[in-house]
mmCIF file with all atom_site columns, C-alpha atoms in Angstrom:
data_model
loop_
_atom_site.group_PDB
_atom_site.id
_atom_site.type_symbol
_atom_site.label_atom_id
_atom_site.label_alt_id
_atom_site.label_comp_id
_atom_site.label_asym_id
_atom_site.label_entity_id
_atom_site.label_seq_id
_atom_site.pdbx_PDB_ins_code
_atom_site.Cartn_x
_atom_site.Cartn_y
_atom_site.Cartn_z
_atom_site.occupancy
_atom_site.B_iso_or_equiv
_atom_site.pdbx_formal_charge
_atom_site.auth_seq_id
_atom_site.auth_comp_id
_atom_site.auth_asym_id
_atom_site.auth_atom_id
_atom_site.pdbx_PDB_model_num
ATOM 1  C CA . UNK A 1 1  ? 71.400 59.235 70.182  1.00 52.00 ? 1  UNK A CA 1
ATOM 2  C CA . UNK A 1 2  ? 73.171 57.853 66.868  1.00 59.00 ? 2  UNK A CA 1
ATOM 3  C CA . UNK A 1 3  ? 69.848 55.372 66.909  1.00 54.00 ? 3  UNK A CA 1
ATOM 4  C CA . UNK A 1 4  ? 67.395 58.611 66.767  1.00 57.00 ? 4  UNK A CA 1
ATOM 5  C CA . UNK A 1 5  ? 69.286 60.332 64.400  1.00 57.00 ? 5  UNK A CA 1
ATOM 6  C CA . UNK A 1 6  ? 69.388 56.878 62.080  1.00 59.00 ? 6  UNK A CA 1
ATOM 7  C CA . UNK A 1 7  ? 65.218 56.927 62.701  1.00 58.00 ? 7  UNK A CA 1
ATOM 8  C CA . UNK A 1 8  ? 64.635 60.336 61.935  1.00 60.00 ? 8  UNK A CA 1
ATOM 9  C CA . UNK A 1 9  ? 66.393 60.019 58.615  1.00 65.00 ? 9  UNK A CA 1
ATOM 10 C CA . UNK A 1 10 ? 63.148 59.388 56.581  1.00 68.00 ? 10 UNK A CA 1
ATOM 11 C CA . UNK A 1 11 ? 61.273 62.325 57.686  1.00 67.00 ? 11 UNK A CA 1
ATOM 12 C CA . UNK A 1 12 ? 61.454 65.484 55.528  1.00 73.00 ? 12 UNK A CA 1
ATOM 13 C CA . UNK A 1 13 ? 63.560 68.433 56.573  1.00 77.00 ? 13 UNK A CA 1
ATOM 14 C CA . UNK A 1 14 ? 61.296 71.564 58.528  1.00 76.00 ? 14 UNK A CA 1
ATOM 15 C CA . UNK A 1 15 ? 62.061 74.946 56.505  1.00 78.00 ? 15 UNK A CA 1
ATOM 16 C CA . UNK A 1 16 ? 61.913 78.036 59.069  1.00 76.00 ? 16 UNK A CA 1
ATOM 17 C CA . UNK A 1 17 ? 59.705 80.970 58.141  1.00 72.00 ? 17 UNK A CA 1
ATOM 18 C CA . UNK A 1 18 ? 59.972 84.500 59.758  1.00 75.00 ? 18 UNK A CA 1
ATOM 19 C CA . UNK A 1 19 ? 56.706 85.683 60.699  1.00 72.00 ? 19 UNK A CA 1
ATOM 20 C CA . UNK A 1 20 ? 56.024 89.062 59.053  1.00 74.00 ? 20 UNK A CA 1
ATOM 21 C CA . UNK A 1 21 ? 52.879 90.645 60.244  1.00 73.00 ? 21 UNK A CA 1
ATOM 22 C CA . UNK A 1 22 ? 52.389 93.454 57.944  1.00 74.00 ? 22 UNK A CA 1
ATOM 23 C CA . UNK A 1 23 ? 52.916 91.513 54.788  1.00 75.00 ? 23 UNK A CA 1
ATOM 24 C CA . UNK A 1 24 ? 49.860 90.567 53.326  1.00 76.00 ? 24 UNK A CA 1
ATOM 25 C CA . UNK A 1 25 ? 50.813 87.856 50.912  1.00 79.00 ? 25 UNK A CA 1
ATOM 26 C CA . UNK A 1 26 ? 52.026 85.755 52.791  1.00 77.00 ? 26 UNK A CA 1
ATOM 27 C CA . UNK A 1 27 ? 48.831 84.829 54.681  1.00 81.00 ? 27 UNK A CA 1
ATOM 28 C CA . UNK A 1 28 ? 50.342 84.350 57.503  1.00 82.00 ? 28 UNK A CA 1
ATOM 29 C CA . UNK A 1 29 ? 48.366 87.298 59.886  1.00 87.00 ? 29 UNK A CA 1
ATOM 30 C CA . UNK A 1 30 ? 45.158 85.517 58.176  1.00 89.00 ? 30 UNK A CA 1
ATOM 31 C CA . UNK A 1 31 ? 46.045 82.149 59.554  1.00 90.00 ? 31 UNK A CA 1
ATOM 32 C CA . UNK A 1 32 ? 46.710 83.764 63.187  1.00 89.00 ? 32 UNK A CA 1
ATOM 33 C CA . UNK A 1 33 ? 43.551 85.090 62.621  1.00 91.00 ? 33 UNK A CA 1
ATOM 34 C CA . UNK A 1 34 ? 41.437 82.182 61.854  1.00 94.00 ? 34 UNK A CA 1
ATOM 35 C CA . UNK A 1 35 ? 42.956 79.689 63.870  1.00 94.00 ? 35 UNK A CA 1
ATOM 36 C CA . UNK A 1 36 ? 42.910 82.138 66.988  1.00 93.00 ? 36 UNK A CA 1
ATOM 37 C CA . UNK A 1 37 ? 38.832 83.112 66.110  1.00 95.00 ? 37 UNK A CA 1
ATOM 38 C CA . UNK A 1 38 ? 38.314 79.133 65.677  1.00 96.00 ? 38 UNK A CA 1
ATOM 39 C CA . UNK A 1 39 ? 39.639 79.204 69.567  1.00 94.00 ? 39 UNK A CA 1
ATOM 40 C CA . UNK A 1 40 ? 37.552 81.889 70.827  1.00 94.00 ? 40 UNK A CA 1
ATOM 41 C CA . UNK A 1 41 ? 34.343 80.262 69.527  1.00 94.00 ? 41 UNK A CA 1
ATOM 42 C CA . UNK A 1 42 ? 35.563 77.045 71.217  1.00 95.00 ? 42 UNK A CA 1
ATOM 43 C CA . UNK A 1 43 ? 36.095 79.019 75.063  1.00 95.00 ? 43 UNK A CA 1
ATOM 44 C CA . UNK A 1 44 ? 33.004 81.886 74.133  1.00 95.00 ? 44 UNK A CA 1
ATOM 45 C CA . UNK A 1 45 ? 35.321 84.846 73.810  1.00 93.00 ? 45 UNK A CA 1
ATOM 46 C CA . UNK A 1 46 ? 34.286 87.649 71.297  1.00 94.00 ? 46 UNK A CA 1
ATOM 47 C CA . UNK A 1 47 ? 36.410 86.903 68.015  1.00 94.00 ? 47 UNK A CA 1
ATOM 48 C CA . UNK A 1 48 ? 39.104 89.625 66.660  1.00 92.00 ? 48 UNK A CA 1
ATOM 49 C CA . UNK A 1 49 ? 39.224 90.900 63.106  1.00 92.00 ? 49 UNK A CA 1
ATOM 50 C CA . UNK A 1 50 ? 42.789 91.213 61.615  1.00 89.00 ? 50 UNK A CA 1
ATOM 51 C CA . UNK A 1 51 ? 43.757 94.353 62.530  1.00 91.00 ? 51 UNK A CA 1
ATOM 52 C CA . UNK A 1 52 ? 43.416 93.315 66.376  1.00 91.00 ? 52 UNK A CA 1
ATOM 53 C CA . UNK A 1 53 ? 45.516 90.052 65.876  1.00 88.00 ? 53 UNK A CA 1
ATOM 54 C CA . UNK A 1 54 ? 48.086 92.441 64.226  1.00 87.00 ? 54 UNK A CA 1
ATOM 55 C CA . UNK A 1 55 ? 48.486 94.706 67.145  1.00 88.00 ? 55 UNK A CA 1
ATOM 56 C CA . UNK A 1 56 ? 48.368 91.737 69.218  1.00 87.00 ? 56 UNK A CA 1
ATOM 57 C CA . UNK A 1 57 ? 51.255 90.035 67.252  1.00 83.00 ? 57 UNK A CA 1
ATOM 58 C CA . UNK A 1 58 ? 52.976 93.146 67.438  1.00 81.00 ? 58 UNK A CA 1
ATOM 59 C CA . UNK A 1 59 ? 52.988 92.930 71.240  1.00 83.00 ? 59 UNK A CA 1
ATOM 60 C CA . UNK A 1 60 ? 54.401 89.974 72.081  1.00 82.00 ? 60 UNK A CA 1
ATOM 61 C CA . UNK A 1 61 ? 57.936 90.141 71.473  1.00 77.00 ? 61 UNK A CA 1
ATOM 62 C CA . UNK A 1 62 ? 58.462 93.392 73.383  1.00 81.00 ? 62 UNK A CA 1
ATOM 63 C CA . UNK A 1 63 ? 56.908 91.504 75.898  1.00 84.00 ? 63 UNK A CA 1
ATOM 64 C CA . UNK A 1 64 ? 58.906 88.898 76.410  1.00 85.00 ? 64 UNK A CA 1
ATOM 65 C CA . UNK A 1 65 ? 61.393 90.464 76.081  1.00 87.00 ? 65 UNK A CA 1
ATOM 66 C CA . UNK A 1 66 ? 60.901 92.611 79.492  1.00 89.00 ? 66 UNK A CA 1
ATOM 67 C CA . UNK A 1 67 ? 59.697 89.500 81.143  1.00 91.00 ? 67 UNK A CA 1
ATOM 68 C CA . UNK A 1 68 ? 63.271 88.145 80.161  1.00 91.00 ? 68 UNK A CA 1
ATOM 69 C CA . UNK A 1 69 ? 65.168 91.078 81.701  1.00 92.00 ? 69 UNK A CA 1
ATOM 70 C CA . UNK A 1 70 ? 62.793 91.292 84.331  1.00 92.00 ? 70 UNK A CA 1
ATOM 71 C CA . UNK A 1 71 ? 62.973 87.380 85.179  1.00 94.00 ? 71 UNK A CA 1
ATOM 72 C CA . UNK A 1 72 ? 66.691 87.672 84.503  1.00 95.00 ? 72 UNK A CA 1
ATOM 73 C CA . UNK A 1 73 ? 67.166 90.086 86.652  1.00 94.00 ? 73 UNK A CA 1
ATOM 74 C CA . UNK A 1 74 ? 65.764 88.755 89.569  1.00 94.00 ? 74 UNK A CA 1
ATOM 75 C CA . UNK A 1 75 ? 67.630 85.476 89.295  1.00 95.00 ? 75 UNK A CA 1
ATOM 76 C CA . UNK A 1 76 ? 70.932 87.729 89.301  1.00 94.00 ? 76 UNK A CA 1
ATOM 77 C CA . UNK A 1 77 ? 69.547 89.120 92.664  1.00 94.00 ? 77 UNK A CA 1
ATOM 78 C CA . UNK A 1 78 ? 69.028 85.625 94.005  1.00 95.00 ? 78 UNK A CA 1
ATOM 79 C CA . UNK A 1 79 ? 72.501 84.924 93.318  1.00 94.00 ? 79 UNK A CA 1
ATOM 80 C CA . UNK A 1 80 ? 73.978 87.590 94.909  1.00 94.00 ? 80 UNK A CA 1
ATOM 81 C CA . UNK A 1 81 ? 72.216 86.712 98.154  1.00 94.00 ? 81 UNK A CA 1
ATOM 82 C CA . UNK A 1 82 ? 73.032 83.481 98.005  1.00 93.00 ? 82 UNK A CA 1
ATOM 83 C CA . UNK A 1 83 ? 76.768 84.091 97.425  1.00 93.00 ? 83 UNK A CA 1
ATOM 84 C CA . UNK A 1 84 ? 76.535 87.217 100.419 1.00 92.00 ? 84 UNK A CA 1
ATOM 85 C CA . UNK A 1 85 ? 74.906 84.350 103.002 1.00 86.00 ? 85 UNK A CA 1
ATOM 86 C CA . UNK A 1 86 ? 71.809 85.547 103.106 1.00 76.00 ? 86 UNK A CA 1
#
C-alpha cells in the first residue's frame, strides 16, 4: 500500500464539486445535457432538452434513497430469519 501511495504522488489532487441543478452558471445541467443527448443518438433514443434532464436529475437521489431503505430493509428481514432458524 505504502508503494501505491509513493506512485500516486505525481498525479494532481481531484477537487469535489456539488452538483447544483438549478444553477445556471455553472454549466453543469448543460454538460448532463449534452453528454446524455450525445448517448441517445448513439442507442436511437429521442434526445431531452434541459428542462427534462433537470427533472430527471432531480429524481435520482430520492430514488436511491428508497431503494436504500427498501434494500436495507429487506436485508434486516433476512437476518432476522436467519438468527430465528428459519
Amino acid at each position: 500500500l505504502n508503494g501505491a501511495k509513493t506512485g500516486a504522488s505525481f498525479l494532481p489532487r481531484l477537487n469535489l464539486a456539488d452538483f447544483e441543478k438549478d444553477d445556471e452558471s455553472n454549466g453543469h445541467v448543460a454538460f448532463i445535457t449534452a453528454a446524455s443527448n450525445l448517448r441517445a443518438m448513439s442507442y436511437g433514443i429521442p434526445p431531452a432538452d434541459a428542462m427534462e434532464t433537470r427533472r430527471i436529475a432531480g429524481r435520482i437521489v430520492p430514488a436511491m434513497i428508497t431503494t436504500t431503505g427498501l434494500v436495507s430493509a429487506l436485508s434486516c428481514l433476512e437476518i432476522v430469519k436467519m438468527l430465528m432458524g428459519l
